[in-house]
Short mmCIF file of C-alpha atoms in Angstrom, two decimals:
data_model
loop_
_atom_site.label_atom_id
_atom_site.label_comp_id
_atom_site.label_asym_id
_atom_site.label_seq_id
_atom_site.Cartn_x
_atom_site.Cartn_y
_atom_site.Cartn_z
CA UNK A 1 15.38 -2.95 -13.76
CA UNK A 2 13.38 -0.63 -11.56
CA UNK A 3 16.21 1.16 -9.76
CA UNK A 4 18.11 1.82 -13.00
CA UNK A 5 14.98 3.22 -14.64
CA UNK A 6 14.30 5.48 -11.65
CA UNK A 7 17.89 6.71 -11.60
CA UNK A 8 17.80 7.45 -15.33
CA UNK A 9 14.88 9.88 -14.89
CA UNK A 10 14.81 11.32 -11.36
CA UNK A 11 13.72 13.97 -10.34
CA UNK A 12 11.19 13.24 -13.10
CA UNK A 13 9.17 10.31 -11.71
CA UNK A 14 8.63 7.13 -13.65
CA UNK A 15 4.94 6.40 -14.30
CA UNK A 16 3.04 3.25 -13.39
CA UNK A 17 -0.53 2.22 -14.17
CA UNK A 18 -2.58 -0.84 -13.32
CA UNK A 19 -4.05 -2.95 -16.14
CA UNK A 20 -6.29 -6.01 -16.05
CA UNK A 21 -9.21 -6.47 -18.43
CA UNK A 22 -11.77 -9.26 -18.40
CA UNK A 23 -9.93 -11.56 -20.86
CA UNK A 24 -6.32 -12.53 -21.52
CA UNK A 25 -6.64 -11.47 -25.17
CA UNK A 26 -7.95 -8.00 -24.33
CA UNK A 27 -5.24 -7.51 -21.72
CA UNK A 28 -2.47 -8.62 -24.09
CA UNK A 29 -3.69 -6.22 -26.78
CA UNK A 30 -3.94 -3.37 -24.26
CA UNK A 31 -0.39 -3.97 -23.02
CA UNK A 32 0.89 -3.81 -26.61
CA UNK A 33 -0.89 -0.50 -27.26
CA UNK A 34 0.32 1.07 -24.02
CA UNK A 35 3.89 -0.13 -24.60
CA UNK A 36 3.94 1.28 -28.11
CA UNK A 37 2.62 4.63 -26.86
CA UNK A 38 5.74 4.99 -24.63
CA UNK A 39 3.78 6.93 -21.99
CA UNK A 40 4.29 4.43 -19.18
CA UNK A 41 7.33 2.89 -17.46
CA UNK A 42 5.65 0.18 -15.37
CA UNK A 43 2.51 -1.82 -16.11
CA UNK A 44 0.95 -3.34 -12.99
CA UNK A 45 -0.83 -6.56 -13.83
CA UNK A 46 -4.12 -6.92 -11.96
CA UNK A 47 -5.08 -10.60 -11.62
CA UNK A 48 -8.63 -11.40 -10.65
CA UNK A 49 -9.29 -12.55 -7.07
CA UNK A 50 -9.62 -16.18 -8.21
CA UNK A 51 -6.06 -16.06 -9.55
CA UNK A 52 -4.69 -14.37 -6.45
CA UNK A 53 -6.24 -16.88 -4.06
CA UNK A 54 -6.61 -20.13 -6.02
CA UNK A 55 -3.94 -20.12 -8.76
CA UNK A 56 -2.39 -23.30 -7.36
CA UNK A 57 -5.64 -25.05 -6.43
CA UNK A 58 -8.00 -23.98 -9.18
CA UNK A 59 -10.56 -26.65 -8.36
CA UNK A 60 -11.61 -24.35 -5.49
CA UNK A 61 -12.34 -21.35 -7.73
CA UNK A 62 -15.83 -19.90 -7.82
CA UNK A 63 -16.30 -19.54 -11.58
CA UNK A 64 -18.94 -16.87 -10.99
CA UNK A 65 -16.11 -14.63 -9.80
CA UNK A 66 -13.92 -15.04 -12.89
CA UNK A 67 -12.58 -11.61 -13.94
CA UNK A 68 -13.64 -10.03 -10.62
CA UNK A 69 -11.11 -7.25 -10.08
CA UNK A 70 -8.80 -8.13 -12.93
CA UNK A 71 -7.66 -10.50 -15.66
CA UNK A 72 -8.37 -14.26 -15.24
CA UNK A 73 -4.80 -15.58 -15.31
CA UNK A 74 -4.79 -19.37 -14.97
CA UNK A 75 -1.44 -20.67 -16.27
CA UNK A 76 2.25 -19.75 -16.31
CA UNK A 77 1.85 -19.27 -20.05
CA UNK A 78 -0.84 -16.62 -19.46
CA UNK A 79 1.68 -14.55 -17.51
CA UNK A 80 4.36 -15.05 -20.17
CA UNK A 81 1.96 -13.75 -22.83
CA UNK A 82 1.63 -10.52 -20.88
CA UNK A 83 5.40 -10.20 -20.58
CA UNK A 84 5.89 -10.82 -24.31
CA UNK A 85 3.28 -8.19 -25.15
CA UNK A 86 5.33 -5.54 -23.32
CA UNK A 87 8.51 -6.18 -25.35
CA UNK A 88 7.95 -3.23 -27.66
CA UNK A 89 7.85 0.58 -27.55
CA UNK A 90 9.72 1.70 -24.43
CA UNK A 91 9.69 -1.84 -22.98
CA UNK A 92 7.76 -1.09 -19.78
CA UNK A 93 8.57 -3.17 -16.73
CA UNK A 94 5.86 -5.47 -15.42
CA UNK A 95 4.83 -6.05 -11.83
CA UNK A 96 1.97 -7.90 -10.24
CA UNK A 97 0.18 -8.02 -6.91
CA UNK A 98 1.08 -10.94 -4.67
CA UNK A 99 -1.20 -13.87 -4.18
CA UNK A 100 -3.41 -14.01 -1.13
CA UNK A 101 -2.60 -17.72 -0.57
CA UNK A 102 0.40 -19.90 -1.47
CA UNK A 103 2.19 -16.59 -1.69
CA UNK A 104 5.76 -17.94 -1.76
CA UNK A 105 4.93 -20.14 -4.77
CA UNK A 106 3.11 -17.18 -6.36
CA UNK A 107 6.20 -15.01 -5.81
CA UNK A 108 8.47 -17.55 -7.51
CA UNK A 109 6.06 -17.85 -10.43
CA UNK A 110 5.97 -14.05 -10.95
CA UNK A 111 9.77 -13.89 -10.93
CA UNK A 112 10.00 -16.68 -13.50
CA UNK A 113 7.28 -15.45 -15.87
CA UNK A 114 7.16 -11.63 -15.87
CA UNK A 115 10.45 -10.78 -14.10
CA UNK A 116 8.39 -8.98 -11.45
CA UNK A 117 9.83 -5.45 -11.17
CA UNK A 118 9.12 -5.30 -7.46
CA UNK A 119 7.13 -7.22 -4.90
CA UNK A 120 3.99 -5.73 -3.34
CA UNK A 121 3.12 -7.56 -0.15
CA UNK A 122 1.18 -6.64 3.00
CA UNK A 123 2.35 -7.30 6.56
CA UNK A 124 -1.00 -7.93 8.28
CA UNK A 125 -3.43 -8.35 5.40
CA UNK A 126 -4.64 -11.02 2.96
CA UNK A 127 -5.62 -12.90 6.11
CA UNK A 128 -8.54 -13.43 8.46
CA UNK A 129 -8.27 -9.68 9.08
CA UNK A 130 -9.67 -8.73 5.67
CA UNK A 131 -10.85 -12.21 4.59
CA UNK A 132 -9.09 -11.91 1.23
CA UNK A 133 -7.34 -15.16 2.09
CA UNK A 134 -7.78 -18.01 4.55
CA UNK A 135 -4.60 -17.44 6.58
CA UNK A 136 -4.65 -16.87 10.32
CA UNK A 137 -3.12 -13.48 11.19
CA UNK A 138 -0.05 -14.98 12.87
CA UNK A 139 0.55 -17.25 9.86
CA UNK A 140 0.02 -14.37 7.42
CA UNK A 141 2.58 -12.14 9.14
CA UNK A 142 5.19 -14.92 9.18
CA UNK A 143 4.60 -15.82 5.55
CA UNK A 144 4.57 -12.18 4.42
CA UNK A 145 7.91 -11.67 6.20
CA UNK A 146 9.23 -14.77 4.44
CA UNK A 147 8.31 -13.26 1.07
CA UNK A 148 10.09 -9.99 1.99
CA UNK A 149 13.17 -12.03 2.90
CA UNK A 150 13.00 -14.01 -0.37
CA UNK A 151 13.13 -10.78 -2.38
CA UNK A 152 15.76 -9.20 -0.16
CA UNK A 153 18.09 -12.16 -0.78
CA UNK A 154 17.70 -11.61 -4.53
CA UNK A 155 18.02 -7.82 -4.35
CA UNK A 156 14.52 -7.33 -5.75
CA UNK A 157 12.72 -4.19 -4.46
CA UNK A 158 9.80 -4.63 -2.07
CA UNK A 159 6.72 -2.54 -1.29
CA UNK A 160 4.79 -3.26 1.91
CA UNK A 161 1.36 -1.77 1.35
CA UNK A 162 -0.07 -1.79 4.89
CA UNK A 163 -0.41 1.97 5.52
CA UNK A 164 -3.20 2.49 3.03
CA UNK A 165 -4.86 -0.83 3.96
CA UNK A 166 -5.49 0.62 7.44
CA UNK A 167 -6.52 4.02 6.09
CA UNK A 168 -8.85 2.51 3.50
CA UNK A 169 -10.72 1.01 6.44
CA UNK A 170 -11.04 4.46 8.06
CA UNK A 171 -8.29 4.12 10.66
CA UNK A 172 -7.26 7.55 11.92
CA UNK A 173 -4.18 9.27 10.55
CA UNK A 174 -1.85 8.36 13.42
CA UNK A 175 -2.37 4.64 12.77
CA UNK A 176 -1.62 5.17 9.07
CA UNK A 177 1.68 6.84 9.96
CA UNK A 178 2.61 4.16 12.52
CA UNK A 179 1.75 1.44 9.97
CA UNK A 180 4.06 3.08 7.40
CA UNK A 181 6.95 2.88 9.86
CA UNK A 182 6.13 -0.71 10.85
CA UNK A 183 5.98 -1.79 7.20
CA UNK A 184 9.35 -0.28 6.32
CA UNK A 185 10.92 -1.54 9.57
CA UNK A 186 9.87 -5.11 8.82
CA UNK A 187 11.16 -4.90 5.26
CA UNK A 188 14.53 -3.65 6.49
CA UNK A 189 14.81 -6.36 9.14
CA UNK A 190 13.99 -9.00 6.50
CA UNK A 191 16.98 -7.88 4.44
CA UNK A 192 15.23 -5.75 1.79
CA UNK A 193 17.73 -3.32 0.26
CA UNK A 194 15.51 -1.21 -2.01
CA UNK A 195 12.18 -0.31 -0.44
CA UNK A 196 9.20 1.16 -2.30
CA UNK A 197 7.17 3.31 0.12
CA UNK A 198 3.73 3.91 -1.35
CA UNK A 199 1.97 7.14 -0.34
CA UNK A 200 -1.71 6.97 -1.23
CA UNK A 201 -3.28 10.42 -1.16
CA UNK A 202 -7.03 11.12 -0.74
CA UNK A 203 -7.58 8.37 1.84
CA UNK A 204 -10.16 8.82 3.22
CA UNK A 205 -11.69 10.62 0.27
CA UNK A 206 -12.66 13.72 2.31
CA UNK A 207 -9.29 14.41 3.95
CA UNK A 208 -8.18 17.96 3.14
CA UNK A 209 -5.13 18.47 0.89
CA UNK A 210 -3.39 20.32 3.73
CA UNK A 211 -3.86 17.48 6.23
CA UNK A 212 -3.19 14.85 3.56
CA UNK A 213 0.19 16.35 2.72
CA UNK A 214 1.05 16.57 6.41
CA UNK A 215 0.24 12.88 6.85
CA UNK A 216 2.48 11.93 3.95
CA UNK A 217 5.35 14.07 5.23
CA UNK A 218 5.04 12.42 8.64
CA UNK A 219 5.21 8.99 7.01
CA UNK A 220 8.22 10.04 4.93
CA UNK A 221 10.14 11.36 7.92
CA UNK A 222 9.55 8.18 9.93
CA UNK A 223 10.18 5.76 7.07
CA UNK A 224 13.31 7.51 5.81
CA UNK A 225 14.76 7.63 9.33
CA UNK A 226 15.49 3.93 8.67
CA UNK A 227 17.69 4.60 5.64
CA UNK A 228 21.34 3.58 5.73
CA UNK A 229 23.92 2.19 3.29
CA UNK A 230 21.96 -1.09 3.09
CA UNK A 231 18.40 0.28 2.98
CA UNK A 232 17.31 2.75 0.33
CA UNK A 233 13.77 4.17 0.20
CA UNK A 234 12.00 5.18 -3.01
CA UNK A 235 8.81 7.23 -2.79
CA UNK A 236 5.76 6.18 -4.78
CA UNK A 237 2.69 8.44 -4.80
CA UNK A 238 -0.82 7.86 -6.08
CA UNK A 239 -4.43 9.04 -5.76
CA UNK A 240 -6.94 7.11 -3.67
CA UNK A 241 -9.49 5.26 -5.77
CA UNK A 242 -12.48 6.26 -3.64
CA UNK A 243 -11.81 9.93 -4.32
CA UNK A 244 -12.72 9.54 -8.01
CA UNK A 245 -16.30 10.42 -9.01
CA UNK A 246 -18.11 8.48 -11.70
CA UNK A 247 -18.53 11.68 -13.73
CA UNK A 248 -15.59 11.32 -16.12
CA UNK A 249 -14.92 15.05 -16.55
CA UNK A 250 -14.82 15.62 -12.80
CA UNK A 251 -12.65 12.52 -12.46
CA UNK A 252 -10.06 14.02 -14.81
CA UNK A 253 -9.99 17.07 -12.57
CA UNK A 254 -9.47 14.86 -9.52
CA UNK A 255 -6.61 13.02 -11.20
CA UNK A 256 -4.89 16.31 -12.02
CA UNK A 257 -5.48 17.84 -8.56
CA UNK A 258 -4.21 14.78 -6.71
CA UNK A 259 -1.15 14.44 -8.95
CA UNK A 260 -0.26 18.10 -8.45
CA UNK A 261 -0.44 17.75 -4.66
CA UNK A 262 1.57 14.51 -4.77
CA UNK A 263 4.42 16.18 -6.63
CA UNK A 264 5.10 18.05 -3.36
CA UNK A 265 6.75 14.90 -1.97
CA UNK A 266 9.04 14.52 -5.00
CA UNK A 267 8.09 10.90 -5.80
CA UNK A 268 10.40 8.54 -7.64
CA UNK A 269 7.34 6.66 -8.96
CA UNK A 270 3.93 8.12 -9.70
CA UNK A 271 1.19 5.50 -9.82
CA UNK A 272 -1.34 6.92 -12.25
CA UNK A 273 -4.89 5.89 -11.33
CA UNK A 274 -7.02 5.97 -14.45
CA UNK A 275 -9.63 8.73 -14.28
CA UNK A 276 -12.27 6.22 -15.39
CA UNK A 277 -11.77 3.66 -12.61
CA UNK A 278 -14.95 4.60 -10.70
CA UNK A 279 -16.88 4.09 -13.94
CA UNK A 280 -15.14 1.19 -15.72
CA UNK A 281 -11.83 -0.71 -15.86
CA UNK A 282 -9.20 1.27 -17.72
CA UNK A 283 -8.64 0.37 -21.37
CA UNK A 284 -5.41 1.12 -23.22
CA UNK A 285 -6.92 4.37 -24.49
CA UNK A 286 -7.96 5.40 -20.95
CA UNK A 287 -4.48 4.65 -19.63
CA UNK A 288 -2.77 6.64 -22.37
CA UNK A 289 -5.10 9.60 -21.75
CA UNK A 290 -4.62 9.43 -17.96
CA UNK A 291 -0.84 9.35 -18.37
CA UNK A 292 -1.10 12.34 -20.70
CA UNK A 293 -2.93 14.31 -17.99
CA UNK A 294 -0.23 13.49 -15.44
CA UNK A 295 2.55 14.32 -17.89
CA UNK A 296 0.89 17.72 -18.33
CA UNK A 297 1.03 18.21 -14.54
CA UNK A 298 4.71 17.24 -14.52
CA UNK A 299 5.51 19.71 -17.28
CA UNK A 300 4.11 22.54 -15.19
CA UNK A 301 5.66 21.22 -11.97
CA UNK A 302 9.14 21.37 -13.44
CA UNK A 303 8.69 24.98 -14.47
CA UNK A 304 8.86 25.69 -10.73
CA UNK A 305 6.09 25.45 -8.15
CA UNK A 306 5.22 26.71 -4.70
CA UNK A 307 6.64 24.46 -1.97
CA UNK A 308 3.51 23.48 -0.04
CA UNK A 309 5.51 21.30 2.35
CA UNK A 310 6.77 24.42 4.16
CA UNK A 311 3.30 25.67 5.07
CA UNK A 312 3.06 26.24 8.85
CA UNK A 313 -0.20 24.29 9.21
CA UNK A 314 1.21 21.37 7.25
CA UNK A 315 4.35 21.28 9.39
CA UNK A 316 2.37 21.57 12.63
CA UNK A 317 0.15 18.61 11.71
CA UNK A 318 3.16 16.61 10.52
CA UNK A 319 4.94 16.95 13.86
CA UNK A 320 1.71 16.10 15.72
CA UNK A 321 1.34 12.89 13.71
CA UNK A 322 4.95 11.84 14.22
CA UNK A 323 4.50 12.26 17.96
CA UNK A 324 1.26 10.25 17.94
CA UNK A 325 2.64 7.49 15.71
CA UNK A 326 5.58 7.06 18.09
CA UNK A 327 3.12 6.66 20.98
CA UNK A 328 1.57 3.73 19.07
CA UNK A 329 4.98 2.24 18.24
CA UNK A 330 6.10 2.51 21.87
CA UNK A 331 2.82 0.91 22.93
CA UNK A 332 3.49 -2.08 20.66
CA UNK A 333 7.03 -2.41 22.02
CA UNK A 334 5.66 -2.51 25.58
CA UNK A 335 3.62 -5.64 24.79
CA UNK A 336 6.70 -7.84 24.46
CA UNK A 337 8.16 -9.66 27.44
CA UNK A 338 10.99 -11.47 25.64
CA UNK A 339 14.19 -10.60 23.81
CA UNK A 340 12.68 -10.83 20.31
CA UNK A 341 12.37 -7.48 18.54
CA UNK A 342 8.67 -6.70 19.21
CA UNK A 343 8.20 -4.79 15.96
CA UNK A 344 8.94 -7.91 13.87
CA UNK A 345 7.61 -10.53 16.31
CA UNK A 346 4.38 -11.96 14.84
CA UNK A 347 2.96 -12.74 18.30
CA UNK A 348 3.46 -9.15 19.46
CA UNK A 349 2.03 -7.73 16.25
CA UNK A 350 -1.03 -9.97 16.51
CA UNK A 351 -1.47 -8.84 20.10
CA UNK A 352 -1.36 -5.20 18.96
CA UNK A 353 -4.31 -5.93 16.66
CA UNK A 354 -6.13 -8.07 19.23
CA UNK A 355 -6.19 -5.35 21.88
CA UNK A 356 -6.82 -2.48 19.46
CA UNK A 357 -3.56 -0.54 19.29
CA UNK A 358 -3.85 -1.13 15.55
CA UNK A 359 -7.51 -0.91 14.61
CA UNK A 360 -10.00 0.47 12.12
CA UNK A 361 -13.77 1.05 12.16
CA UNK A 362 -14.30 -1.41 9.29
CA UNK A 363 -12.94 -4.21 11.52
CA UNK A 364 -15.96 -3.97 13.81
CA UNK A 365 -17.19 -7.51 14.43
CA UNK A 366 -13.92 -9.09 13.26
CA UNK A 367 -12.90 -11.77 15.75
CA UNK A 368 -9.22 -10.80 15.48
CA UNK A 369 -9.79 -7.20 16.53
CA UNK A 370 -11.88 -7.17 19.66
CA UNK A 371 -12.02 -3.44 20.40
CA UNK A 372 -14.23 -0.94 18.62
CA UNK A 373 -12.61 2.17 17.15
CA UNK A 374 -14.64 5.14 15.97
CA UNK A 375 -13.06 7.80 13.81
CA UNK A 376 -14.22 11.05 12.27
CA UNK A 377 -13.00 13.73 9.90
CA UNK A 378 -12.57 16.98 11.85
CA UNK A 379 -11.23 20.08 10.06
CA UNK A 380 -9.95 17.92 7.22
CA UNK A 381 -8.06 15.30 9.28
CA UNK A 382 -9.04 11.85 10.55
CA UNK A 383 -9.04 11.39 14.33
CA UNK A 384 -10.04 8.75 16.86
CA UNK A 385 -13.42 9.95 18.12
CA UNK A 386 -15.65 9.41 21.15
CA UNK A 387 -19.22 9.26 19.89
CA UNK A 388 -20.67 9.69 23.38
CA UNK A 389 -18.82 12.85 24.40
CA UNK A 390 -18.51 13.97 20.77
CA UNK A 391 -14.81 14.78 21.21
CA UNK A 392 -11.52 13.78 19.63
CA UNK A 393 -9.63 11.14 21.64
CA UNK A 394 -5.96 12.20 22.05
CA UNK A 395 -3.67 9.38 20.97
CA UNK A 396 -1.81 9.21 24.28
CA UNK A 397 -5.15 8.77 26.07
CA UNK A 398 -6.36 6.11 23.60
CA UNK A 399 -3.17 4.06 23.85
CA UNK A 400 -2.93 4.47 27.64
CA UNK A 401 -6.48 3.13 28.13
CA UNK A 402 -5.87 0.16 25.86
CA UNK A 403 -2.61 -0.79 27.60
CA UNK A 404 -4.13 -0.39 31.08
CA UNK A 405 -7.06 -2.59 30.12
CA UNK A 406 -4.66 -5.19 28.72
CA UNK A 407 -2.42 -5.17 31.82
CA UNK A 408 -5.45 -5.61 34.10
CA UNK A 409 -6.63 -8.57 32.06
CA UNK A 410 -3.16 -10.15 32.31
CA UNK A 411 -2.93 -9.63 36.07
CA UNK A 412 -5.98 -11.88 36.56
CA UNK A 413 -3.86 -14.82 35.48
#
């Protein structure tokens, strides 16, 4: 199982890579090759979007989108073939992304067929917010919490991947940090015992390494403040996909640079992103080569490296982000007028999105998020930005304005 494999290797991280080619046969053969190479501990199955959304009502699939984003898995037996293919070499664990609809049934199917190593589920997403599924936001939050609870009851690890969902849509760094805390908090309250906190570097692609590391350290400090005897956090690091150029030689350099920076947070899991992903879906050979590059980084890392986490600028930005993220969290708490914990109450969380406490530029025009947020990279970090005055908006000011506007709208009724 995942925790045993981590404990057998740490402080050397276990390696994970995503795999999903355009046919079942090609994917099965690739899994066999990767397993026999013994370079990888976890293979992440990437189903196509048709499988994620319509596995249980396949009559609604758009056949033109078969293989879009992954392997076209259509039956329980398809998943079992992938599991069987991995029973060789170093017997890598398998895991798979959750469905975007019928997600409880999808969860049960993954447990039965591939013994899913851990669950990856969003809190807000796969909903009307990102249109990757048909669920209303309130319904999505409740159902996602239900899936967390299902895994917690069975002592299966859970990853809640919201932080990078917000950052991938150009939310500023403070929202990414607040989202990391919210994700872990919800997992803990749903009874999850082993939590996988994913730290996606290079998001957005032009964030500086200094500011990127500070953001991750802020997330770590807030997330791991929740640890106790019943809630253990494991760190998982990876590179952001958009940071990879299509030039394959430069992409190998990016993979190495990002992995070296990520080792600063001492991850338990390193999610290797194939250097070729901006050019083509990773084959077995690409995966083996990418893992070899990362293993070379690890070899040098364990000879002894400079501790970049202690840099004064990194620490200064970390503390700034923790302060700003707590302003957002406190703002969400202030929206609740009842005795339900506001940070796990779907109605309060929806309200936080509705009024713009949680927001991202890519949500402009989305009916769920009614306020416009502009952001900009300044000196290597992502900030909320006022396009008219051409100045950074301090987080306390941004949150204060949103809450005042909301309170005024409520007073009318």
